[in-house]
Short mmCIF file of C-alpha atoms in Angstrom, two decimals:
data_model
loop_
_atom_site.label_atom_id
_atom_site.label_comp_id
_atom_site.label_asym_id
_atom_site.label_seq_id
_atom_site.Cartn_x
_atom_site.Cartn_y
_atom_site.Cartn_z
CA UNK A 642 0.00 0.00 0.00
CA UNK A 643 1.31 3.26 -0.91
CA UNK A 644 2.23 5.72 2.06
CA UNK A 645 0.11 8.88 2.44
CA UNK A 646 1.50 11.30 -0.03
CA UNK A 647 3.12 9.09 -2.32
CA UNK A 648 2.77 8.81 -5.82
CA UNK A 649 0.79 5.84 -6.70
CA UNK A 650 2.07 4.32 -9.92
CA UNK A 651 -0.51 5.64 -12.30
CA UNK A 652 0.65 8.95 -11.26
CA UNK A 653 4.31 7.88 -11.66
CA UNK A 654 2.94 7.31 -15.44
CA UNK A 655 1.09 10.59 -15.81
CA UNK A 656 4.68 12.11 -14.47
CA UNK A 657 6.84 10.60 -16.71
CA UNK A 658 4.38 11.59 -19.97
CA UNK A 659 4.75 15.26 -18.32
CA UNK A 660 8.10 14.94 -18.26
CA UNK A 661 8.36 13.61 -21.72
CA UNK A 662 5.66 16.00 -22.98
CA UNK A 663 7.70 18.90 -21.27
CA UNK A 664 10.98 17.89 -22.78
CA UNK A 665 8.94 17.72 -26.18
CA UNK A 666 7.91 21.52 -25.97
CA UNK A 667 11.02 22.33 -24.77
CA UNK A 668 12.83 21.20 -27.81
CA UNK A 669 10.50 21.69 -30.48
CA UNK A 670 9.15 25.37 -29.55
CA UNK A 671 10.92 26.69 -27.04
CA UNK A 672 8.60 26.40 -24.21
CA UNK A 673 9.81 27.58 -20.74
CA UNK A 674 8.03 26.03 -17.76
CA UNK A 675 8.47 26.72 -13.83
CA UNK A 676 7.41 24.57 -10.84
CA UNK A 677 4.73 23.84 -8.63
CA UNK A 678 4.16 22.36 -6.02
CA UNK A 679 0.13 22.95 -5.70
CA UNK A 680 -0.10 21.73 -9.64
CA UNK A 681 -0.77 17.72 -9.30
CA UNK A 682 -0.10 15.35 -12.31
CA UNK A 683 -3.32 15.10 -13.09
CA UNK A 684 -3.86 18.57 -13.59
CA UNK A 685 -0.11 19.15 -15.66
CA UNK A 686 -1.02 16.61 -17.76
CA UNK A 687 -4.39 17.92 -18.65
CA UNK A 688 -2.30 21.50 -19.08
CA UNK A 689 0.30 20.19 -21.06
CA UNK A 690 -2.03 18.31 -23.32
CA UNK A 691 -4.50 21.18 -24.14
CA UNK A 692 -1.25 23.80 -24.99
CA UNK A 693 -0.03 21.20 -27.71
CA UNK A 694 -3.46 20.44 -29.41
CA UNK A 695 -3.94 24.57 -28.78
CA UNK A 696 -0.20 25.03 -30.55
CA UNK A 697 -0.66 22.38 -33.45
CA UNK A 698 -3.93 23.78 -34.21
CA UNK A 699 -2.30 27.23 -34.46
CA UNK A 700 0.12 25.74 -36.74
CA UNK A 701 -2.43 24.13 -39.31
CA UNK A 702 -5.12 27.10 -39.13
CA UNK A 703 -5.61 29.28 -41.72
CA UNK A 704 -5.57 33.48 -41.69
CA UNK A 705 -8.62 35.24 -42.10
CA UNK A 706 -10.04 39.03 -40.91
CA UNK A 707 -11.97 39.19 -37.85
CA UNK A 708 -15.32 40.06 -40.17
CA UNK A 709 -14.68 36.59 -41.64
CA UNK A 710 -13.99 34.88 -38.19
CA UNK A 711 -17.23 36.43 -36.77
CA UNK A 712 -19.61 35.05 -40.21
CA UNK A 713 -19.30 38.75 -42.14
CA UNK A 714 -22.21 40.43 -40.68
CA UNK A 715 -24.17 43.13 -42.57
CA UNK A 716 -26.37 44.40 -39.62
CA UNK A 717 -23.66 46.51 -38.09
CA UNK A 718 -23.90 50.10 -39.92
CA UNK A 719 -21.16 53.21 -40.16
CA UNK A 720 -21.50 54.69 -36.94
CA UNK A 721 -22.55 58.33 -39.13
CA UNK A 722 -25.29 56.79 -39.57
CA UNK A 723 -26.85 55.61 -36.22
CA UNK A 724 -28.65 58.44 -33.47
CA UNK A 725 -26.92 58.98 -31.03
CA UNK A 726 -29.19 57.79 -28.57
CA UNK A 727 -29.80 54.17 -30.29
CA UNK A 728 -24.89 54.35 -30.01
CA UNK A 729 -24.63 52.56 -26.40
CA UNK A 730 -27.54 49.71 -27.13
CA UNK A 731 -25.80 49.25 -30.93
CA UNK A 732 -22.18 49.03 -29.24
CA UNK A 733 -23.65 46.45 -26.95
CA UNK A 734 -25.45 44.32 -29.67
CA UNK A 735 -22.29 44.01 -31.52
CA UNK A 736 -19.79 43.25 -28.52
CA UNK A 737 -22.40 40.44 -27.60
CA UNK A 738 -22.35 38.94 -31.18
CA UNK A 739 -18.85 39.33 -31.51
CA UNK A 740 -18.29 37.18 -28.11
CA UNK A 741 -20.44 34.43 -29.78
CA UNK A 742 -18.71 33.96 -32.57
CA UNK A 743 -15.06 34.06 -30.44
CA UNK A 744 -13.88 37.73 -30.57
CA UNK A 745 -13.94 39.96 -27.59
CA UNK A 746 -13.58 43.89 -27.50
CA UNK A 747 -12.55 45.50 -24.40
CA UNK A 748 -11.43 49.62 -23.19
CA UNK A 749 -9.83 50.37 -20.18
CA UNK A 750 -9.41 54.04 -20.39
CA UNK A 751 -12.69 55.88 -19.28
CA UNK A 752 -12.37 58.33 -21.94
CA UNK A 753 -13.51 56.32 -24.26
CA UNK A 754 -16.80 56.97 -25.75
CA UNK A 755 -19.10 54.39 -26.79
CA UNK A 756 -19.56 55.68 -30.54
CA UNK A 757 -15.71 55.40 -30.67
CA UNK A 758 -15.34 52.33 -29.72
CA UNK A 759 -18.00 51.00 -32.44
CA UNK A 760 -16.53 52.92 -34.82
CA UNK A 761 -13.24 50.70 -33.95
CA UNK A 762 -14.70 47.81 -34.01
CA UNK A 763 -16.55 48.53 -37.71
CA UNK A 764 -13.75 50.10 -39.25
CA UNK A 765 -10.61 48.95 -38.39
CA UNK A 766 -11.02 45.86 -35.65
CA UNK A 767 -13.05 44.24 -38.84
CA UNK A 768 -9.99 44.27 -41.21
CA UNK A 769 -7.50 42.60 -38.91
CA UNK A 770 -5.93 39.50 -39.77
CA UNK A 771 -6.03 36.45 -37.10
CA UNK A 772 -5.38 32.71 -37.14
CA UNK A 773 -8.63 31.09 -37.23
CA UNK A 774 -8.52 28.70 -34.02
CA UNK A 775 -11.89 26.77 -34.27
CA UNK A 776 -11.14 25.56 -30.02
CA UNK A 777 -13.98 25.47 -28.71
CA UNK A 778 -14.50 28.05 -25.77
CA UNK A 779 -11.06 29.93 -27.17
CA UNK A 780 -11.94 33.99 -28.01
CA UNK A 781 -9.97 36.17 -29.56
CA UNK A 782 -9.56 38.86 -27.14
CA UNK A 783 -8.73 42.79 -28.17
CA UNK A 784 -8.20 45.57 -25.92
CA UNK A 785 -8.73 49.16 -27.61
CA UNK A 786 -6.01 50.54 -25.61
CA UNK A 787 -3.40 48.47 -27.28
CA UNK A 788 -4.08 50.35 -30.77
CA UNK A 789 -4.84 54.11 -29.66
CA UNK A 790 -2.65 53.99 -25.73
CA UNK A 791 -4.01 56.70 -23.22
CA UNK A 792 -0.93 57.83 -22.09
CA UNK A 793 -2.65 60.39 -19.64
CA UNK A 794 -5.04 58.32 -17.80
CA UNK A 795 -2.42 55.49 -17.47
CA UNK A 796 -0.27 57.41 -16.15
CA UNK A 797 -2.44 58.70 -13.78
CA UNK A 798 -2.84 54.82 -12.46
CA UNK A 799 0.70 53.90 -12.65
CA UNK A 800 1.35 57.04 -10.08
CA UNK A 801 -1.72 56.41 -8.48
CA UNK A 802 -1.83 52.87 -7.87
CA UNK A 803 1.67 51.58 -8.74
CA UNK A 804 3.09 54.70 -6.30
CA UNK A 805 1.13 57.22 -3.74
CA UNK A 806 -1.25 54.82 -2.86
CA UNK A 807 1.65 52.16 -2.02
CA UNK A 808 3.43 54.80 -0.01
CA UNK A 809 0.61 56.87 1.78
CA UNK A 810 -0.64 53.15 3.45
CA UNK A 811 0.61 50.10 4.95
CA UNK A 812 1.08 48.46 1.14
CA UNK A 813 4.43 47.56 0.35
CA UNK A 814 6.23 47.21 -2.83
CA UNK A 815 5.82 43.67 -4.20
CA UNK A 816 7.77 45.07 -7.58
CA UNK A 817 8.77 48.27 -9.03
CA UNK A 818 7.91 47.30 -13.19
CA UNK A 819 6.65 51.16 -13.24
CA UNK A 820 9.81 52.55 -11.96
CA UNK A 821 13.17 53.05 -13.74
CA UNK A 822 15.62 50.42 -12.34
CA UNK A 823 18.03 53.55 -11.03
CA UNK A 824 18.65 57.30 -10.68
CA UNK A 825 15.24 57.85 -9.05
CA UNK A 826 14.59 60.39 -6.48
CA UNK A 827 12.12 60.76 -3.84
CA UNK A 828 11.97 64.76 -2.41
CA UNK A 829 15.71 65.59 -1.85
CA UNK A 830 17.18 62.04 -1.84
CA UNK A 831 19.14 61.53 -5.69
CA UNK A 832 20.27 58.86 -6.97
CA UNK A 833 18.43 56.62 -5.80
CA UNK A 834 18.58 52.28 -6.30
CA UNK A 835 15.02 50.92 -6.44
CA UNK A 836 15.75 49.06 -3.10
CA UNK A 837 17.12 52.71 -1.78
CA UNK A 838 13.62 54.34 -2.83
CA UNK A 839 11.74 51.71 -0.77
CA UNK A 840 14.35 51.65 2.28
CA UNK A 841 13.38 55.37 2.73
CA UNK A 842 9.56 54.61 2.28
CA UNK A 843 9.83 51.86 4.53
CA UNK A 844 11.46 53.96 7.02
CA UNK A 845 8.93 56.54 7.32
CA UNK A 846 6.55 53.70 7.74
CA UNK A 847 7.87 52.02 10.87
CA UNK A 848 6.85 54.98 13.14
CA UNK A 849 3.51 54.81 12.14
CA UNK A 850 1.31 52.04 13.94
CA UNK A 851 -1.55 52.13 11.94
CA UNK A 852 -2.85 53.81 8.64
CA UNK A 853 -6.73 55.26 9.54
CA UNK A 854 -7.36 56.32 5.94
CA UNK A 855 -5.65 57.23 2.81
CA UNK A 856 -7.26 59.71 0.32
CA UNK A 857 -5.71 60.75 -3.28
CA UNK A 858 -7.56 63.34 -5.05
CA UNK A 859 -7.50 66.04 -7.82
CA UNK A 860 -5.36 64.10 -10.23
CA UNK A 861 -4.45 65.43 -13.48
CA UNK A 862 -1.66 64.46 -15.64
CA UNK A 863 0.42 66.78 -18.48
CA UNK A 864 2.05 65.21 -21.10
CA UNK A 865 5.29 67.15 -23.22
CA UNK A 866 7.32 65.05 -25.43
CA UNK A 867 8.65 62.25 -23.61
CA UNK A 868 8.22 63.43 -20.36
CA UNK A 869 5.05 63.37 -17.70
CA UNK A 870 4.09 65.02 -14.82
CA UNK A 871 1.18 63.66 -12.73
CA UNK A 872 0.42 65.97 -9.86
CA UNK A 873 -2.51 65.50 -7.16
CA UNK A 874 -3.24 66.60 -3.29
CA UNK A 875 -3.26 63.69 -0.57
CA UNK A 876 -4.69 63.55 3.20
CA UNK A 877 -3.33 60.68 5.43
CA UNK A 878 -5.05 59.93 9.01
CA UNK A 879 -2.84 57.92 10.71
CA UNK A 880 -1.65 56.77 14.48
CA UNK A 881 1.94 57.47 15.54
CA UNK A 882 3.06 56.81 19.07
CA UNK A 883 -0.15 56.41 20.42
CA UNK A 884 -1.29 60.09 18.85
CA UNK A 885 -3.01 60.59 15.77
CA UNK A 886 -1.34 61.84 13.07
CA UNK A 887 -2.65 64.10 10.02
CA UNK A 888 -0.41 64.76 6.72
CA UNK A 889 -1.83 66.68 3.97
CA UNK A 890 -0.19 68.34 1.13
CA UNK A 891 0.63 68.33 -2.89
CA UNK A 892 2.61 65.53 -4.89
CA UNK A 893 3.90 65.34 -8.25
CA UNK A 894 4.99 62.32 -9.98
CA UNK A 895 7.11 62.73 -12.95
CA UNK A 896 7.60 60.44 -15.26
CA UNK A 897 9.95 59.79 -18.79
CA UNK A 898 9.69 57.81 -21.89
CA UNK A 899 11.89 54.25 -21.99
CA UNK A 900 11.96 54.18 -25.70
CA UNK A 901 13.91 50.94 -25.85
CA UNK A 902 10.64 48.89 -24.40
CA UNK A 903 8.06 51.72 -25.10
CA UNK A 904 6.33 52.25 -21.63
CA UNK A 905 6.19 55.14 -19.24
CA UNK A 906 8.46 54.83 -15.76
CA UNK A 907 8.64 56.96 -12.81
CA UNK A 908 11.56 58.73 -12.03
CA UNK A 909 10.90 61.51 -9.40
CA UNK A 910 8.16 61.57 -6.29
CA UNK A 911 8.10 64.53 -4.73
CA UNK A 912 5.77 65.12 -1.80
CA UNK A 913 5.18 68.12 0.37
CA UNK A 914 4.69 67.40 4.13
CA UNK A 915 7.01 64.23 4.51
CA UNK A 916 10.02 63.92 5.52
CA UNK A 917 11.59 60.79 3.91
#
């Protein structure tokens, strides 16, 4: 009898077809994999099978626009020519019917209106070319932002949430991706290492006990060239050696252009009312 947490030996099997299925991918595409321990065989092998019926699908499918993929429609009009109070219940008809026949739409920026984003979809998300994977429950997912990038309002969120709001509260830094790697500064500290920058958060932190509330307000960003400031006001209620504690004051953000990997990074956080 097998001991309690052993592998029986049909999951000695399944393992070694991982292994060999693993080894496979490795060789044949390139495939990377990590470890886990909270993945059993039964569930690799179930993984590992799906990717290489998903990848030699791939490989045999034919090319086609996403008007062909979705069965070349003729109910969905120029946008010129729909009222604008029939847009919203016209954008929704055609995201539904698009996510039936395996393409999805989605917008994260806000600013987005909805006669945009059908004119999108009609005019240029139509003429795209994509491998036509006929896998059952597999969509074809899109994401507006990827083609027309709101550089202001995700900005705003990468200072927002991938910054203030880490180091106004009891949040810590589990990575940094929005930051440039060195030379940052926080108020008068320059140059800074990334692990420098959080040190002097971190130390600031320590004398405060608990974090009552945390509000970031009046946002706005300004964008010239490759370079962007995002600047806001902040209130902190907090409790510091038994007293409570109230900081208030302006911040500013600034970030540049990495050209090399085209994304945004924050290189200077300066806010009034802390001493780092």
């Amino acid at each position: 009898m097998a001991k309690k947490n052993e592998p029986t030996a049909g999951q000695e099997e399944i393992k070694a077809e991982n292994d060999f299925l693993k080894m496979k991918m490795m060789l044949e595409r390139g495939a990377h994999f990590g470890k886990s321990d909270e993945c059993t065989p039964e569930m690799e092998n179930q993984f590992l099978n799906y990717v290489m019926k998903f990848e030699e699908k791939a490989e045999n499918a034919s090319r086609v626009t996403v008007f062909e993929k979705i069965g070349r429609p003729t109910q969905f009009i120029s946008i010129d020519q729909i009222p604008a109070e029939q847009v919203q219940e016209k954008l929704d008809e055609l995201l539904e019917y698009m996510e039936n026949h395996g393409v999805s739409l989605d917008v994260f920026s806000p600013n987005i209106s909805a006669a945009e984003l059908y004119r999108f979809a009609v005019e240029e998300l139509f003429q795209i070319n994509i491998v036509d994977l006929k896998i059952p429950g597999v969509v074809e997912g899109f994401v507006y932002d990827s083609f027309y990038p709101d550089h202001k309002h995700e900005n705003i969120e990468r200072a927002v949430d991938g910054c203030m709001e880490i180091l106004l509260s009891e949040n810590k830094f589990s990575f940094m991706d929005h930051f440039r790697s060195d030379a940052l500064r926080l108020n008068d500290h320059y140059p800074l290492s990334q692990e420098e920058f959080k040190a002097l958060a971190y130390n600031w932190k320590k004398h405060i006990t608990d974090f009552h509330d945390t509000n970031i307000f009046n946002e706005k960003c300004v964008l010239e060239g490759e370079e962007s400031i995002v600047s806001g006001q902040y209130k902190v209620h907090a409790s510091a050696h038994a007293e409570l504690v109230t900081w208030d004051g302006n911040w500013q953000v600034r970030l540049e252009l990495n050209k090399e990997i085209s994304t945004w990074e924050i290189v200077d956080v300066q806010i009034a009312g802390i001493s780092f």
